[in-house]
Amino acid sequence: MARHVAVIRFPGTNCEFDVVEAVTAEGATAEIVFHDATSLGAADAVVVAGGFAHGDYLRPGAIARFSPVMEAVAAFAADGGPVVGICNGFQVLTEAHLLPGALQKNAGLKFRCGMVDLRVDSSDSVLTSGAAEGQLLRIPINHFEGNYTCSPGTLAELRDQDRVVLRYVDNPNGSVDDIAGICNEGRNVVGLMPHPERAISELLGSDDGRVLLRSFLAA
Amino acid sequence: MTFDAVVEVRLRPGIADPQGATIERALPALGFDGVGGVQVGKSIRFTVEAADEAAARSLVDDLCHRFLTNPVIEDSVVTLTAAAVA
């Protein structure tokens, strides 16, 4: 399972080195791929890292979506390749229509930063396959626009198809149905607001992110 | 022809507007009674070169749908006026 991970960086991305560190610690190799790249090279997994791509101007992810690299990511996803978008990366994936719905400003207009409890509600995705359904994970969040929103029709579809993979135990941002992370129909593209790459050691307060990263690297 | 375009981006009905709600809650403390229904959006202004107004509107509508708004949560109102000839 020696994965080679492409970690996507836009101008304003700031979590790419954390992701490289975290996946490397799990035995994978990784390289940072810039927004203007047209190929993902030899990568067999993709992480769209967090931050503030293009300053979050207009809307988070709205400009990043048109980057050349996103065409390569869309093609990779369409071929079934594992893709995870973390935080701003989740916002980019929704804007790119690789995942449904949108992420709005948090209810109460609070920037939320801290450790939260998540519940694994589906282990049928590239990010959660190694976790048990019902398992609780302590993973930090760090966002202002993490309030997941979608149409009632989309929500019904996500529930019916068991595509809500992670829910907040105590909703920090007002997201519909306590959604913290979802997957696409193929279950190979996952977006989540929490940062598993920041929960890889007890020294950081939790190593619960490792079960997600290990699932992803084994996908 | 050159047209001045104003795109008003608004949250769709039923989408929570935490900024509008926060402003509305602050109004009584400032002595502004009787103000309600506060909604916060954004306006984007630019010029468009097009053969006629219909062509300009078609271009701006496409721009709104694909880039300036996220149709999941937002819609837009476009105002076009022929720019004054210098």
mmCIF file of C-alpha atoms in Angstrom:
data_model
loop_
_atom_site.group_PDB
_atom_site.id
_atom_site.type_symbol
_atom_site.label_atom_id
_atom_site.label_comp_id
_atom_site.label_asym_id
_atom_site.label_seq_id
_atom_site.Cartn_x
_atom_site.Cartn_y
_atom_site.Cartn_z
ATOM 1 C CA MET A 1 0.000 0.000 0.000
ATOM 2 C CA ALA A 2 2.862 2.370 -0.669
ATOM 3 C CA ARG A 3 0.753 5.300 -1.673
ATOM 4 C CA HIS A 4 2.064 8.379 -3.411
ATOM 5 C CA VAL A 5 -0.113 11.303 -2.413
ATOM 6 C CA ALA A 6 -0.543 14.515 -4.393
ATOM 7 C CA VAL A 7 -1.268 17.349 -1.946
ATOM 8 C CA ILE A 8 -2.891 20.207 -3.834
ATOM 9 C CA ARG A 9 -1.741 23.748 -3.072
ATOM 10 C CA PHE A 10 -3.456 26.897 -4.295
ATOM 11 C CA PRO A 11 -2.196 30.410 -3.527
ATOM 12 C CA GLY A 12 -3.353 30.737 0.094
ATOM 13 C CA THR A 13 -3.372 27.041 1.005
ATOM 14 C CA ASN A 14 -1.704 26.604 4.401
ATOM 15 C CA CYS A 15 -2.228 23.007 5.566
ATOM 16 C CA GLU A 16 -0.258 21.259 2.836
ATOM 17 C CA PHE A 17 2.843 20.623 4.959
ATOM 18 C CA ASP A 18 0.761 19.183 7.811
ATOM 19 C CA VAL A 19 -0.830 16.765 5.338
ATOM 20 C CA VAL A 20 2.552 15.769 3.889
ATOM 21 C CA GLU A 21 3.875 15.177 7.426
ATOM 22 C CA ALA A 22 0.824 13.155 8.445
ATOM 23 C CA VAL A 23 0.685 10.842 5.423
ATOM 24 C CA THR A 24 4.461 10.402 5.417
ATOM 25 C CA ALA A 25 4.269 9.326 9.060
ATOM 26 C CA GLU A 26 1.862 6.591 7.926
ATOM 27 C CA GLY A 27 4.407 5.263 5.425
ATOM 28 C CA ALA A 28 3.216 7.015 2.251
ATOM 29 C CA THR A 29 5.215 9.335 0.053
ATOM 30 C CA ALA A 30 3.834 12.735 -0.855
ATOM 31 C CA GLU A 31 4.448 15.698 -3.081
ATOM 32 C CA ILE A 32 2.910 19.142 -3.191
ATOM 33 C CA VAL A 33 1.220 19.851 -6.532
ATOM 34 C CA PHE A 34 0.698 23.503 -7.404
ATOM 35 C CA HIS A 35 -2.597 24.899 -8.685
ATOM 36 C CA ASP A 36 -1.320 25.478 -12.226
ATOM 37 C CA ALA A 37 -0.186 21.884 -12.759
ATOM 38 C CA THR A 38 -2.077 20.007 -15.460
ATOM 39 C CA SER A 39 -1.071 16.535 -14.264
ATOM 40 C CA LEU A 40 -0.969 14.730 -10.940
ATOM 41 C CA GLY A 41 2.107 12.801 -12.034
ATOM 42 C CA ALA A 42 2.513 9.410 -10.401
ATOM 43 C CA ALA A 43 0.071 10.121 -7.577
ATOM 44 C CA ASP A 44 -2.417 7.421 -6.655
ATOM 45 C CA ALA A 45 -4.238 9.485 -4.022
ATOM 46 C CA VAL A 46 -5.105 13.193 -3.795
ATOM 47 C CA VAL A 47 -5.595 15.487 -0.816
ATOM 48 C CA VAL A 48 -6.986 18.979 -1.365
ATOM 49 C CA ALA A 49 -5.506 20.664 1.696
ATOM 50 C CA GLY A 50 -7.002 23.401 3.843
ATOM 51 C CA GLY A 51 -6.277 27.107 3.999
ATOM 52 C CA PHE A 52 -7.668 30.107 2.170
ATOM 53 C CA ALA A 53 -7.321 29.350 -1.536
ATOM 54 C CA HIS A 54 -7.188 32.610 -3.496
ATOM 55 C CA GLY A 55 -7.943 34.453 -0.264
ATOM 56 C CA ASP A 56 -11.449 32.938 -0.180
ATOM 57 C CA TYR A 57 -12.414 35.904 -2.372
ATOM 58 C CA LEU A 58 -15.939 35.798 -3.834
ATOM 59 C CA ARG A 59 -16.638 32.520 -1.961
ATOM 60 C CA PRO A 60 -14.301 29.886 -0.510
ATOM 61 C CA GLY A 61 -13.245 27.635 -3.372
ATOM 62 C CA ALA A 62 -14.983 29.699 -6.064
ATOM 63 C CA ILE A 63 -11.787 30.761 -7.824
ATOM 64 C CA ALA A 64 -9.698 27.683 -6.976
ATOM 65 C CA ARG A 65 -12.256 25.579 -8.779
ATOM 66 C CA PHE A 66 -11.078 27.013 -12.127
ATOM 67 C CA SER A 67 -7.414 26.133 -11.542
ATOM 68 C CA PRO A 68 -5.866 23.829 -14.161
ATOM 69 C CA VAL A 69 -5.073 21.234 -11.502
ATOM 70 C CA MET A 70 -8.772 20.811 -10.718
ATOM 71 C CA GLU A 71 -9.377 19.323 -14.157
ATOM 72 C CA ALA A 72 -6.748 16.704 -13.347
ATOM 73 C CA VAL A 73 -8.356 16.102 -9.943
ATOM 74 C CA ALA A 74 -11.817 15.735 -11.539
ATOM 75 C CA ALA A 75 -10.456 13.228 -14.080
ATOM 76 C CA PHE A 76 -8.662 11.318 -11.321
ATOM 77 C CA ALA A 77 -11.884 11.199 -9.267
ATOM 78 C CA ALA A 78 -13.926 10.113 -12.283
ATOM 79 C CA ASP A 79 -11.539 7.167 -12.698
ATOM 80 C CA GLY A 80 -12.302 6.129 -9.125
ATOM 81 C CA GLY A 81 -9.108 7.508 -7.569
ATOM 82 C CA PRO A 82 -9.269 8.372 -3.859
ATOM 83 C CA VAL A 83 -9.659 12.106 -3.207
ATOM 84 C CA VAL A 84 -10.185 13.836 0.125
ATOM 85 C CA GLY A 85 -10.825 17.550 0.627
ATOM 86 C CA ILE A 86 -10.111 18.849 4.109
ATOM 87 C CA CYS A 87 -11.697 22.102 5.341
ATOM 88 C CA ASN A 88 -11.034 24.618 2.538
ATOM 89 C CA GLY A 89 -10.412 21.555 0.371
ATOM 90 C CA PHE A 90 -14.001 20.433 1.102
ATOM 91 C CA GLN A 91 -15.213 23.884 0.036
ATOM 92 C CA VAL A 92 -13.195 23.591 -3.186
ATOM 93 C CA LEU A 93 -14.666 20.150 -3.950
ATOM 94 C CA THR A 94 -18.245 21.427 -3.524
ATOM 95 C CA GLU A 95 -17.561 24.435 -5.748
ATOM 96 C CA ALA A 96 -16.036 22.062 -8.324
ATOM 97 C CA HIS A 97 -19.228 19.936 -8.163
ATOM 98 C CA LEU A 98 -17.263 16.860 -7.127
ATOM 99 C CA LEU A 99 -19.420 16.867 -3.996
ATOM 100 C CA PRO A 100 -22.966 18.245 -3.621
ATOM 101 C CA GLY A 101 -24.077 21.128 -1.411
ATOM 102 C CA ALA A 102 -22.231 24.190 -0.159
ATOM 103 C CA LEU A 103 -20.498 25.485 2.960
ATOM 104 C CA GLN A 104 -21.902 28.649 4.469
ATOM 105 C CA LYS A 105 -20.773 30.960 7.222
ATOM 106 C CA ASN A 106 -21.078 29.327 10.630
ATOM 107 C CA ALA A 107 -24.324 29.883 12.496
ATOM 108 C CA GLY A 108 -23.701 32.672 14.976
ATOM 109 C CA LEU A 109 -20.879 34.039 12.799
ATOM 110 C CA LYS A 110 -18.256 32.492 15.068
ATOM 111 C CA PHE A 111 -14.906 31.319 13.804
ATOM 112 C CA ARG A 112 -14.718 27.890 15.433
ATOM 113 C CA CYS A 113 -11.338 26.514 16.440
ATOM 114 C CA GLY A 114 -10.980 23.557 18.783
ATOM 115 C CA MET A 115 -11.247 19.854 19.345
ATOM 116 C CA VAL A 116 -14.625 18.297 18.490
ATOM 117 C CA ASP A 117 -16.134 14.832 18.788
ATOM 118 C CA LEU A 118 -17.155 13.189 15.537
ATOM 119 C CA ARG A 119 -19.155 10.034 15.011
ATOM 120 C CA VAL A 120 -18.380 7.737 12.112
ATOM 121 C CA ASP A 121 -21.783 7.156 10.506
ATOM 122 C CA SER A 122 -20.640 5.230 7.470
ATOM 123 C CA SER A 123 -17.492 3.176 7.073
ATOM 124 C CA ASP A 124 -18.218 2.814 3.370
ATOM 125 C CA SER A 125 -15.901 5.497 1.977
ATOM 126 C CA VAL A 126 -12.213 5.847 1.182
ATOM 127 C CA LEU A 127 -11.683 7.899 4.352
ATOM 128 C CA THR A 128 -13.650 5.830 6.848
ATOM 129 C CA SER A 129 -13.240 2.223 5.679
ATOM 130 C CA GLY A 130 -10.942 1.361 8.580
ATOM 131 C CA ALA A 131 -13.169 2.903 11.232
ATOM 132 C CA ALA A 132 -16.167 1.281 12.891
ATOM 133 C CA GLU A 133 -19.613 2.773 12.420
ATOM 134 C CA GLY A 134 -20.539 4.542 15.640
ATOM 135 C CA GLN A 135 -16.877 5.048 16.545
ATOM 136 C CA LEU A 136 -16.168 8.438 18.150
ATOM 137 C CA LEU A 137 -13.161 10.426 17.000
ATOM 138 C CA ARG A 138 -11.643 13.556 18.567
ATOM 139 C CA ILE A 139 -10.402 15.745 15.721
ATOM 140 C CA PRO A 140 -9.885 19.530 15.609
ATOM 141 C CA ILE A 141 -11.831 22.007 13.516
ATOM 142 C CA ASN A 142 -10.670 25.455 12.411
ATOM 143 C CA HIS A 143 -13.126 27.271 10.167
ATOM 144 C CA PHE A 144 -15.508 30.170 9.640
ATOM 145 C CA GLU A 145 -17.461 28.712 6.726
ATOM 146 C CA GLY A 146 -18.128 25.117 7.691
ATOM 147 C CA ASN A 147 -21.899 25.205 7.923
ATOM 148 C CA TYR A 148 -22.837 22.496 5.423
ATOM 149 C CA THR A 149 -26.006 23.328 3.502
ATOM 150 C CA CYS A 150 -27.836 21.569 0.703
ATOM 151 C CA SER A 151 -31.294 21.273 -0.803
ATOM 152 C CA PRO A 152 -33.817 18.970 0.921
ATOM 153 C CA GLY A 153 -33.590 16.684 -2.126
ATOM 154 C CA THR A 154 -29.814 16.411 -1.850
ATOM 155 C CA LEU A 155 -30.047 15.780 1.886
ATOM 156 C CA ALA A 156 -32.544 12.969 1.329
ATOM 157 C CA GLU A 157 -30.232 11.457 -1.272
ATOM 158 C CA LEU A 158 -27.199 11.692 1.032
ATOM 159 C CA ARG A 159 -29.131 9.940 3.814
ATOM 160 C CA ASP A 160 -30.708 7.291 1.595
ATOM 161 C CA GLN A 161 -27.354 6.411 0.083
ATOM 162 C CA ASP A 162 -25.572 6.461 3.455
ATOM 163 C CA ARG A 163 -23.211 9.159 2.217
ATOM 164 C CA VAL A 164 -22.957 11.195 5.429
ATOM 165 C CA VAL A 165 -19.743 9.605 6.654
ATOM 166 C CA LEU A 166 -19.038 11.823 9.693
ATOM 167 C CA ARG A 167 -21.372 13.782 11.980
ATOM 168 C CA TYR A 168 -20.641 16.183 14.830
ATOM 169 C CA VAL A 169 -21.705 14.908 18.237
ATOM 170 C CA ASP A 170 -22.229 18.549 19.326
ATOM 171 C CA ASN A 171 -22.801 20.661 16.205
ATOM 172 C CA PRO A 172 -20.330 23.592 16.260
ATOM 173 C CA ASN A 173 -21.400 25.472 13.121
ATOM 174 C CA GLY A 174 -25.091 24.880 12.368
ATOM 175 C CA SER A 175 -24.535 22.388 9.560
ATOM 176 C CA VAL A 176 -27.655 20.602 8.365
ATOM 177 C CA ASP A 177 -28.175 17.190 10.021
ATOM 178 C CA ASP A 178 -24.918 17.722 12.016
ATOM 179 C CA ILE A 179 -22.946 16.882 8.870
ATOM 180 C CA ALA A 180 -19.165 17.048 9.235
ATOM 181 C CA GLY A 181 -18.205 14.989 6.186
ATOM 182 C CA ILE A 182 -19.812 13.434 3.109
ATOM 183 C CA CYS A 183 -18.774 11.293 0.164
ATOM 184 C CA ASN A 184 -19.749 11.164 -3.503
ATOM 185 C CA GLU A 185 -21.804 8.409 -5.095
ATOM 186 C CA GLY A 186 -18.667 6.449 -5.972
ATOM 187 C CA ARG A 187 -17.543 6.780 -2.312
ATOM 188 C CA ASN A 188 -14.017 7.638 -3.522
ATOM 189 C CA VAL A 189 -14.329 11.408 -2.991
ATOM 190 C CA VAL A 190 -14.766 12.610 0.594
ATOM 191 C CA GLY A 191 -14.986 16.139 1.978
ATOM 192 C CA LEU A 192 -14.840 17.038 5.645
ATOM 193 C CA MET A 193 -14.391 20.203 7.692
ATOM 194 C CA PRO A 194 -12.338 18.687 10.570
ATOM 195 C CA HIS A 195 -8.573 18.263 10.170
ATOM 196 C CA PRO A 196 -7.492 14.613 10.601
ATOM 197 C CA GLU A 197 -3.911 15.601 9.701
ATOM 198 C CA ARG A 198 -3.751 17.619 12.925
ATOM 199 C CA ALA A 199 -4.772 14.657 15.085
ATOM 200 C CA ILE A 200 -1.889 12.265 14.515
ATOM 201 C CA SER A 201 -0.270 12.140 17.962
ATOM 202 C CA GLU A 202 -1.291 12.258 21.595
ATOM 203 C CA LEU A 203 1.181 15.151 21.801
ATOM 204 C CA LEU A 204 -1.286 17.110 19.648
ATOM 205 C CA GLY A 205 -4.211 16.177 21.881
ATOM 206 C CA SER A 206 -5.434 13.234 19.816
ATOM 207 C CA ASP A 207 -4.246 10.655 17.344
ATOM 208 C CA ASP A 208 -7.759 9.792 16.168
ATOM 209 C CA GLY A 209 -7.047 11.229 12.719
ATOM 210 C CA ARG A 210 -4.742 8.314 11.996
ATOM 211 C CA VAL A 211 -7.544 5.789 11.484
ATOM 212 C CA LEU A 212 -8.946 8.043 8.754
ATOM 213 C CA LEU A 213 -5.580 8.651 7.093
ATOM 214 C CA ARG A 214 -4.734 4.950 7.226
ATOM 215 C CA SER A 215 -8.088 4.101 5.606
ATOM 216 C CA PHE A 216 -7.401 6.659 2.895
ATOM 217 C CA LEU A 217 -3.896 5.360 2.231
ATOM 218 C CA ALA A 218 -5.183 1.774 2.031
ATOM 219 C CA ALA A 219 -8.056 2.687 -0.316
ATOM 220 C CA MET B 1 -21.848 48.367 -27.279
ATOM 221 C CA THR B 2 -20.661 48.780 -23.729
ATOM 222 C CA PHE B 3 -22.985 48.014 -20.852
ATOM 223 C CA ASP B 4 -22.608 48.737 -17.167
ATOM 224 C CA ALA B 5 -23.596 45.648 -15.234
ATOM 225 C CA VAL B 6 -24.581 45.422 -11.585
ATOM 226 C CA VAL B 7 -25.009 41.937 -10.164
ATOM 227 C CA GLU B 8 -26.712 41.727 -6.799
ATOM 228 C CA VAL B 9 -25.941 38.383 -5.162
ATOM 229 C CA ARG B 10 -28.436 37.298 -2.511
ATOM 230 C CA LEU B 11 -28.960 34.221 -0.399
ATOM 231 C CA ARG B 12 -31.816 32.109 -1.699
ATOM 232 C CA PRO B 13 -35.061 32.109 0.285
ATOM 233 C CA GLY B 14 -34.824 29.638 3.144
ATOM 234 C CA ILE B 15 -31.032 29.802 3.417
ATOM 235 C CA ALA B 16 -29.960 31.045 6.848
ATOM 236 C CA ASP B 17 -28.405 34.512 6.785
ATOM 237 C CA PRO B 18 -26.368 34.833 9.996
ATOM 238 C CA GLN B 19 -25.010 38.258 9.010
ATOM 239 C CA GLY B 20 -28.474 39.671 8.376
ATOM 240 C CA ALA B 21 -29.785 38.171 11.617
ATOM 241 C CA THR B 22 -26.890 39.634 13.627
ATOM 242 C CA ILE B 23 -27.408 43.104 12.180
ATOM 243 C CA GLU B 24 -31.137 42.904 12.818
ATOM 244 C CA ARG B 25 -30.592 41.929 16.452
ATOM 245 C CA ALA B 26 -28.278 44.921 16.942
ATOM 246 C CA LEU B 27 -30.744 47.492 15.616
ATOM 247 C CA PRO B 28 -32.945 48.024 18.702
ATOM 248 C CA ALA B 29 -29.870 48.735 20.835
ATOM 249 C CA LEU B 30 -28.985 51.524 18.424
ATOM 250 C CA GLY B 31 -32.459 52.979 18.622
ATOM 251 C CA PHE B 32 -33.618 51.822 15.193
ATOM 252 C CA ASP B 33 -37.058 50.414 15.830
ATOM 253 C CA GLY B 34 -39.343 49.089 13.138
ATOM 254 C CA VAL B 35 -36.563 47.771 10.899
ATOM 255 C CA GLY B 36 -36.906 44.129 9.913
ATOM 256 C CA GLY B 37 -36.152 41.607 7.220
ATOM 257 C CA VAL B 38 -32.438 42.466 7.093
ATOM 258 C CA GLN B 39 -30.601 40.500 4.422
ATOM 259 C CA VAL B 40 -26.913 40.779 3.593
ATOM 260 C CA GLY B 41 -25.683 40.117 0.074
ATOM 261 C CA LYS B 42 -23.032 41.559 -2.170
ATOM 262 C CA SER B 43 -22.982 43.617 -5.313
ATOM 263 C CA ILE B 44 -20.496 43.200 -8.136
ATOM 264 C CA ARG B 45 -20.073 45.876 -10.813
ATOM 265 C CA PHE B 46 -18.332 45.576 -14.175
ATOM 266 C CA THR B 47 -18.660 46.516 -17.829
ATOM 267 C CA VAL B 48 -19.536 44.201 -20.709
ATOM 268 C CA GLU B 49 -18.860 44.582 -24.436
ATOM 269 C CA ALA B 50 -21.630 42.942 -26.457
ATOM 270 C CA ALA B 51 -23.547 43.410 -29.720
ATOM 271 C CA ASP B 52 -26.798 44.268 -27.955
ATOM 272 C CA GLU B 53 -28.514 44.078 -24.594
ATOM 273 C CA ALA B 54 -29.809 40.538 -25.138
ATOM 274 C CA ALA B 55 -26.287 39.302 -25.854
ATOM 275 C CA ALA B 56 -24.927 41.151 -22.819
ATOM 276 C CA ARG B 57 -27.640 39.685 -20.597
ATOM 277 C CA SER B 58 -26.982 36.170 -21.835
ATOM 278 C CA LEU B 59 -23.264 36.541 -21.090
ATOM 279 C CA VAL B 60 -23.847 37.979 -17.605
ATOM 280 C CA ASP B 61 -26.450 35.324 -16.749
ATOM 281 C CA ASP B 62 -23.949 32.617 -17.692
ATOM 282 C CA LEU B 63 -21.237 34.367 -15.641
ATOM 283 C CA CYS B 64 -23.579 34.535 -12.645
ATOM 284 C CA HIS B 65 -24.543 30.901 -12.869
ATOM 285 C CA ARG B 66 -21.041 29.521 -13.330
ATOM 286 C CA PHE B 67 -18.953 31.818 -11.171
ATOM 287 C CA LEU B 68 -20.436 34.814 -9.378
ATOM 288 C CA THR B 69 -23.059 32.842 -7.457
ATOM 289 C CA ASN B 70 -23.223 29.401 -5.940
ATOM 290 C CA PRO B 71 -26.693 28.285 -7.074
ATOM 291 C CA VAL B 72 -26.964 25.935 -4.086
ATOM 292 C CA ILE B 73 -27.268 28.891 -1.713
ATOM 293 C CA GLU B 74 -27.410 32.077 -3.777
ATOM 294 C CA ASP B 75 -29.301 33.733 -6.603
ATOM 295 C CA SER B 76 -28.728 37.013 -8.379
ATOM 296 C CA VAL B 77 -30.442 40.001 -9.913
ATOM 297 C CA VAL B 78 -28.736 41.571 -12.921
ATOM 298 C CA THR B 79 -29.170 45.207 -13.919
ATOM 299 C CA LEU B 80 -27.761 46.307 -17.280
ATOM 300 C CA THR B 81 -27.595 49.852 -18.582
ATOM 301 C CA ALA B 82 -25.994 51.108 -21.766
ATOM 302 C CA ALA B 83 -22.852 52.961 -20.751
ATOM 303 C CA ALA B 84 -22.783 56.675 -21.495
ATOM 304 C CA VAL B 85 -20.786 57.406 -24.641
ATOM 305 C CA ALA B 86 -17.709 59.426 -23.738
#
